[in-house]
Amino acid sequence: MRIEWTSYIQTNNELLDSQHKELFSRMNRYFECTECNSTHQELIDTLNYLVEYVKTHFKTEDDIMTEIEYTRQKEHRRSHRELTERLVEIYKELIDNGASDELHDKLARLCQVWYVAHINDFDKRLASYIKAYNRAHNNV
Ligand SMILES: [Fe+2]
């Protein structure tokens, strides 16, 4: 399976969009890995590569939210925490039990439903706020 980045989830914030594309690319790298007889360790490394980037990306957004004193930072942070916990749970399951169709579906669902939903809701709203903030502070 592949998860395509489309303009449907474009936030129109250059930094956020480029990081989201990298996120999707790392998700796809893992899915490619599951289809090509990768070893247990290779799968773990590839999923870890995604987990690390998710953390980096959420930190980027969190730093921006702090900087612009985003009014909805708390709930946005909560959503990040949830997404991270779910992903780490899958990562641990992979380490403990190895790859399975069930685990693959779980990750696919998380990537498709949760990350896309998060981007479409939370991140688009944040991007609009950043734009308005920059305009108000003449940073455009
Ligand atoms: Fe976000």
Coordinates of N, CA and C and ligand atoms in Angstrom, one line a residue:
M1 N 0.8 -1.2 0.0 CA 0.0 0.0 0.0 C 0.9 1.3 0.0
R2 N 0.3 2.3 -0.5 CA 1.0 3.6 -0.5 C 0.0 4.7 0.0
I3 N 0.6 5.7 0.7 CA -0.2 6.8 1.1 C 0.3 8.0 0.3
E4 N -0.6 8.5 -0.4 CA -0.2 9.7 -1.3 C -0.5 11.0 -0.6
W5 N 0.5 11.9 -0.7 CA 0.3 13.2 -0.3 C -0.5 14.0 -1.4
T6 N -1.6 14.6 -1.1 CA -2.3 15.3 -2.2 C -2.6 16.7 -1.7
S7 N -3.0 17.5 -2.7 CA -3.3 18.9 -2.3 C -4.5 19.0 -1.4
Y8 N -5.3 17.9 -1.3 CA -6.4 17.9 -0.4 C -5.9 18.2 1.1
I9 N -4.7 17.7 1.4 CA -4.2 17.9 2.8 C -3.2 19.0 2.8
Q10 N -3.1 19.9 1.8 CA -2.2 21.0 1.8 C -2.6 22.0 2.8
T11 N -1.7 22.5 3.6 CA -2.0 23.5 4.6 C -1.7 24.9 4.1
N12 N -0.9 24.9 3.0 CA -0.4 26.2 2.5 C 0.6 26.9 3.4
N13 N 1.2 26.1 4.3 CA 2.3 26.6 5.0 C 3.5 25.8 4.5
E14 N 4.5 26.4 4.0 CA 5.6 25.7 3.3 C 6.3 24.7 4.2
L15 N 6.6 25.1 5.4 CA 7.4 24.2 6.3 C 6.5 23.0 6.7
L16 N 5.3 23.3 7.1 CA 4.4 22.2 7.5 C 4.2 21.2 6.3
D17 N 3.9 21.7 5.2 CA 3.7 20.9 4.0 C 4.9 20.0 3.7
S18 N 6.1 20.6 3.7 CA 7.3 19.9 3.4 C 7.5 18.8 4.4
Q19 N 7.2 19.1 5.7 CA 7.4 18.0 6.7 C 6.4 16.9 6.6
H20 N 5.2 17.3 6.2 CA 4.1 16.3 6.0 C 4.5 15.4 4.9
K21 N 5.1 15.9 3.8 CA 5.5 15.1 2.7 C 6.6 14.1 3.1
E22 N 7.5 14.6 3.9 CA 8.6 13.7 4.5 C 8.0 12.6 5.3
L23 N 7.0 13.0 6.1 CA 6.3 12.0 7.0 C 5.6 10.9 6.1
F24 N 5.0 11.3 5.0 CA 4.3 10.3 4.2 C 5.3 9.5 3.5
S25 N 6.5 10.1 3.1 CA 7.5 9.3 2.4 C 8.1 8.2 3.4
R26 N 8.2 8.6 4.6 CA 8.7 7.6 5.6 C 7.6 6.5 5.9
M27 N 6.4 6.9 5.9 CA 5.3 5.9 6.0 C 5.4 4.9 4.9
N28 N 5.5 5.4 3.7 CA 5.6 4.6 2.5 C 6.8 3.7 2.5
R29 N 7.9 4.2 3.0 CA 9.1 3.4 3.0 C 8.9 2.1 3.9
Y30 N 8.1 2.3 5.0 CA 7.8 1.2 5.8 C 6.9 0.2 5.1
F31 N 5.9 0.7 4.4 CA 5.0 -0.2 3.7 C 5.7 -0.9 2.6
E32 N 6.6 -0.2 1.9 CA 7.4 -0.9 0.9 C 8.2 -2.0 1.5
C33 N 8.8 -1.8 2.7 CA 9.6 -2.7 3.4 C 8.8 -4.0 3.7
T34 N 7.5 -3.8 4.1 CA 6.7 -5.0 4.4 C 6.4 -5.9 3.2
E35 N 6.6 -5.3 2.0 CA 6.3 -6.0 0.8 C 7.5 -6.7 0.2
C36 N 8.7 -6.5 0.8 CA 9.8 -7.0 0.1 C 10.7 -7.9 0.9
N37 N 10.1 -8.8 1.7 CA 10.9 -9.8 2.5 C 11.9 -9.2 3.4
S38 N 11.7 -8.0 4.0 CA 12.6 -7.4 4.9 C 12.8 -8.3 6.1
T39 N 13.9 -8.2 6.8 CA 14.1 -8.9 8.0 C 13.4 -8.2 9.1
H40 N 13.2 -8.8 10.3 CA 12.6 -8.3 11.4 C 13.3 -7.0 11.8
Q41 N 14.6 -7.0 11.8 CA 15.4 -5.8 12.2 C 15.2 -4.7 11.2
E42 N 15.2 -5.0 10.0 CA 15.0 -3.9 8.9 C 13.6 -3.2 9.1
L43 N 12.6 -4.0 9.4 CA 11.3 -3.5 9.7 C 11.3 -2.6 10.9
I44 N 11.9 -3.0 11.9 CA 12.0 -2.2 13.2 C 12.8 -0.9 12.9
D45 N 13.9 -1.0 12.1 CA 14.6 0.2 11.8 C 13.8 1.2 11.0
T46 N 13.1 0.7 10.0 CA 12.3 1.5 9.2 C 11.1 2.2 9.9
L47 N 10.5 1.4 10.8 CA 9.4 2.0 11.6 C 10.0 3.1 12.6
N48 N 11.2 2.8 13.1 CA 11.8 3.7 14.0 C 12.1 5.0 13.3
Y49 N 12.5 4.9 12.1 CA 12.8 6.0 11.2 C 11.6 6.9 11.1
L50 N 10.4 6.3 11.0 CA 9.2 7.1 11.0 C 8.9 7.7 12.4
V51 N 9.0 6.9 13.4 CA 8.7 7.4 14.8 C 9.5 8.6 15.1
E52 N 10.8 8.5 14.8 CA 11.7 9.7 15.1 C 11.3 10.9 14.3
Y53 N 10.8 10.7 13.1 CA 10.4 11.9 12.3 C 9.1 12.5 12.8
V54 N 8.2 11.6 13.3 CA 7.0 12.1 13.8 C 7.3 13.0 15.0
K55 N 8.2 12.6 15.9 CA 8.6 13.3 17.1 C 9.2 14.7 16.7
T56 N 10.1 14.6 15.7 CA 10.7 15.9 15.2 C 9.7 16.8 14.7
H57 N 8.8 16.3 13.9 CA 7.7 17.1 13.2 C 6.8 17.8 14.3
F58 N 6.4 16.9 15.2 CA 5.5 17.5 16.3 C 6.2 18.5 17.1
K59 N 7.5 18.4 17.3 CA 8.2 19.4 18.1 C 8.3 20.7 17.3
T60 N 8.5 20.6 16.0 CA 8.5 21.8 15.1 C 7.2 22.5 15.3
E61 N 6.1 21.8 15.2 CA 4.8 22.5 15.3 C 4.6 23.1 16.7
D62 N 5.0 22.3 17.7 CA 4.9 22.8 19.1 C 5.7 24.0 19.3
D63 N 6.9 24.1 18.8 CA 7.7 25.3 19.0 C 7.1 26.5 18.3
I64 N 6.5 26.3 17.1 CA 5.8 27.4 16.4 C 4.6 27.9 17.3
M65 N 3.9 26.9 17.8 CA 2.7 27.2 18.6 C 3.1 28.1 19.8
T66 N 4.2 27.7 20.4 CA 4.7 28.4 21.6 C 5.1 29.8 21.2
E67 N 5.8 29.9 20.1 CA 6.3 31.2 19.6 C 5.2 32.2 19.3
I68 N 4.1 31.7 18.7 CA 3.0 32.6 18.3 C 1.9 32.6 19.4
E69 N 2.1 32.0 20.5 CA 1.1 31.9 21.6 C -0.2 31.5 21.0
Y70 N -0.2 30.3 20.4 CA -1.4 29.8 19.7 C -2.4 29.4 20.8
T71 N -3.6 29.9 20.6 CA -4.7 29.7 21.6 C -5.1 28.3 21.7
R72 N -4.9 27.5 20.7 CA -5.4 26.1 20.8 C -4.3 25.1 20.9
Q73 N -3.2 25.6 21.5 CA -2.0 24.7 21.6 C -2.3 23.4 22.4
K74 N -3.0 23.6 23.5 CA -3.3 22.5 24.4 C -4.0 21.3 23.7
E75 N -5.0 21.6 23.0 CA -5.7 20.5 22.3 C -4.9 20.0 21.1
H76 N -4.2 20.8 20.5 CA -3.3 20.4 19.4 C -2.3 19.4 19.9
R77 N -1.7 19.8 21.0 CA -0.7 19.0 21.7 C -1.2 17.6 22.1
R78 N -2.5 17.7 22.6 CA -3.1 16.4 23.0 C -3.3 15.5 21.8
S79 N -3.6 16.0 20.7 CA -3.8 15.2 19.5 C -2.4 14.6 19.1
H80 N -1.4 15.4 19.2 CA 0.0 14.9 18.9 C 0.3 13.8 19.8
R81 N 0.0 14.0 21.1 CA 0.3 12.9 22.1 C -0.4 11.6 21.7
E82 N -1.6 11.7 21.4 CA -2.4 10.5 21.0 C -1.8 9.8 19.8
L83 N -1.5 10.6 18.8 CA -0.9 10.0 17.6 C 0.4 9.4 17.9
T84 N 1.2 10.0 18.7 CA 2.5 9.4 19.1 C 2.4 8.1 19.8
E85 N 1.4 8.2 20.8 CA 1.2 7.0 21.6 C 0.8 5.8 20.8
R86 N -0.2 6.0 19.9 CA -0.6 5.0 19.0 C 0.5 4.4 18.1
L87 N 1.3 5.3 17.6 CA 2.4 4.8 16.8 C 3.4 4.0 17.6
V88 N 3.8 4.5 18.7 CA 4.8 3.8 19.6 C 4.2 2.5 20.0
E89 N 2.9 2.4 20.2 CA 2.3 1.1 20.6 C 2.5 0.1 19.5
I90 N 2.3 0.6 18.2 CA 2.5 -0.3 17.1 C 3.9 -0.7 16.9
Y91 N 4.8 0.3 17.2 CA 6.3 0.0 17.1 C 6.7 -1.1 18.1
K92 N 6.1 -1.0 19.4 CA 6.5 -1.9 20.4 C 5.9 -3.3 20.0
E93 N 4.7 -3.3 19.4 CA 4.1 -4.6 19.0 C 5.0 -5.3 17.9
L94 N 5.5 -4.4 17.1 CA 6.4 -5.0 16.0 C 7.6 -5.6 16.6
I95 N 8.2 -4.9 17.6 CA 9.4 -5.5 18.2 C 9.1 -6.8 19.0
D96 N 8.0 -6.8 19.7 CA 7.6 -8.0 20.5 C 7.1 -9.1 19.7
N97 N 6.3 -8.9 18.7 CA 5.6 -10.0 18.0 C 5.9 -10.1 16.5
G98 N 6.7 -9.2 16.0 CA 7.0 -9.2 14.6 C 5.8 -8.7 13.7
A99 N 6.1 -8.7 12.4 CA 5.1 -8.1 11.5 C 3.9 -9.1 11.3
S100 N 2.7 -8.5 11.1 CA 1.6 -9.4 10.8 C 0.6 -8.5 10.0
D101 N -0.4 -9.2 9.4 CA -1.4 -8.4 8.6 C -2.1 -7.5 9.5
E102 N -2.4 -7.9 10.7 CA -3.2 -7.1 11.6 C -2.4 -5.8 12.0
L103 N -1.1 -6.0 12.2 CA -0.3 -4.8 12.6 C -0.2 -3.9 11.4
H104 N 0.0 -4.5 10.2 CA 0.0 -3.7 9.0 C -1.2 -2.8 8.8
D105 N -2.4 -3.5 9.0 CA -3.7 -2.8 8.9 C -3.8 -1.7 9.9
K106 N -3.4 -2.0 11.1 CA -3.4 -1.0 12.2 C -2.6 0.2 11.9
L107 N -1.4 0.0 11.4 CA -0.6 1.2 11.0 C -1.2 1.9 9.8
A108 N -1.7 1.2 8.8 CA -2.3 1.8 7.6 C -3.5 2.7 8.1
R109 N -4.3 2.2 9.0 CA -5.4 2.9 9.5 C -5.0 4.2 10.2
L110 N -4.0 4.0 11.0 CA -3.4 5.2 11.8 C -2.9 6.2 10.8
C111 N -2.2 5.8 9.8 CA -1.6 6.8 8.8 C -2.7 7.4 8.0
Q112 N -3.6 6.6 7.5 CA -4.7 7.2 6.6 C -5.7 8.0 7.4
V113 N -6.3 7.4 8.4 CA -7.4 8.1 9.1 C -6.9 9.1 10.0
W114 N -6.0 8.8 10.9 CA -5.6 9.7 12.0 C -4.7 10.8 11.5
Y115 N -3.7 10.5 10.8 CA -2.8 11.6 10.4 C -3.4 12.5 9.4
V116 N -4.1 11.9 8.4 CA -4.8 12.8 7.4 C -5.9 13.6 8.1
A117 N -6.6 13.0 9.1 CA -7.7 13.8 9.8 C -7.0 14.9 10.6
H118 N -5.9 14.6 11.2 CA -5.2 15.6 12.0 C -4.7 16.7 11.2
I119 N -4.1 16.4 10.1 CA -3.6 17.5 9.2 C -4.8 18.3 8.7
N120 N -5.8 17.7 8.3 CA -7.0 18.4 7.7 C -7.7 19.3 8.7
D121 N -7.6 18.9 10.0 CA -8.3 19.7 11.0 C -7.3 20.6 11.7
F122 N -6.5 20.0 12.6 CA -5.6 20.8 13.4 C -4.6 21.6 12.7
D123 N -3.9 20.9 11.7 CA -2.8 21.6 11.1 C -3.2 22.7 10.1
K124 N -4.4 22.5 9.4 CA -4.9 23.5 8.6 C -5.3 24.8 9.4
R125 N -5.9 24.5 10.5 CA -6.3 25.6 11.4 C -5.0 26.4 11.9
L126 N -4.0 25.6 12.3 CA -2.8 26.2 12.8 C -2.1 27.0 11.7
A127 N -2.1 26.5 10.5 CA -1.5 27.2 9.3 C -2.2 28.5 9.1
S128 N -3.5 28.5 9.2 CA -4.2 29.8 9.0 C -3.9 30.8 10.1
Y129 N -3.7 30.3 11.3 CA -3.4 31.1 12.4 C -2.0 31.7 12.2
I130 N -1.0 30.9 11.8 CA 0.3 31.4 11.5 C 0.3 32.5 10.5
K131 N -0.5 32.3 9.4 CA -0.6 33.3 8.4 C -1.1 34.6 8.9
A132 N -2.2 34.5 9.7 CA -2.8 35.7 10.3 C -1.8 36.4 11.2
Y133 N -1.1 35.6 12.0 CA -0.1 36.1 12.9 C 1.0 36.8 12.2
N134 N 1.5 36.2 11.1 CA 2.6 36.8 10.3 C 2.1 38.1 9.7
R135 N 0.9 38.1 9.2 CA 0.4 39.3 8.6 C 0.3 40.5 9.7
A136 N -0.2 40.1 10.8 CA -0.4 41.1 11.9 C 1.0 41.6 12.4
H137 N 2.0 40.8 12.3 CA 3.3 41.2 12.7 C 4.3 41.6 11.6
N138 N 3.7 41.7 10.4 CA 4.4 42.1 9.2 C 5.6 41.2 8.9
N139 N 5.4 39.9 9.1 CA 6.5 39.0 8.8 C 6.4 38.4 7.5
V140 N 5.4 38.8 6.7 CA 5.2 38.2 5.4 C 6.1 38.7 4.3
Ligands
FE1 FE -0.2 19.0 14.1

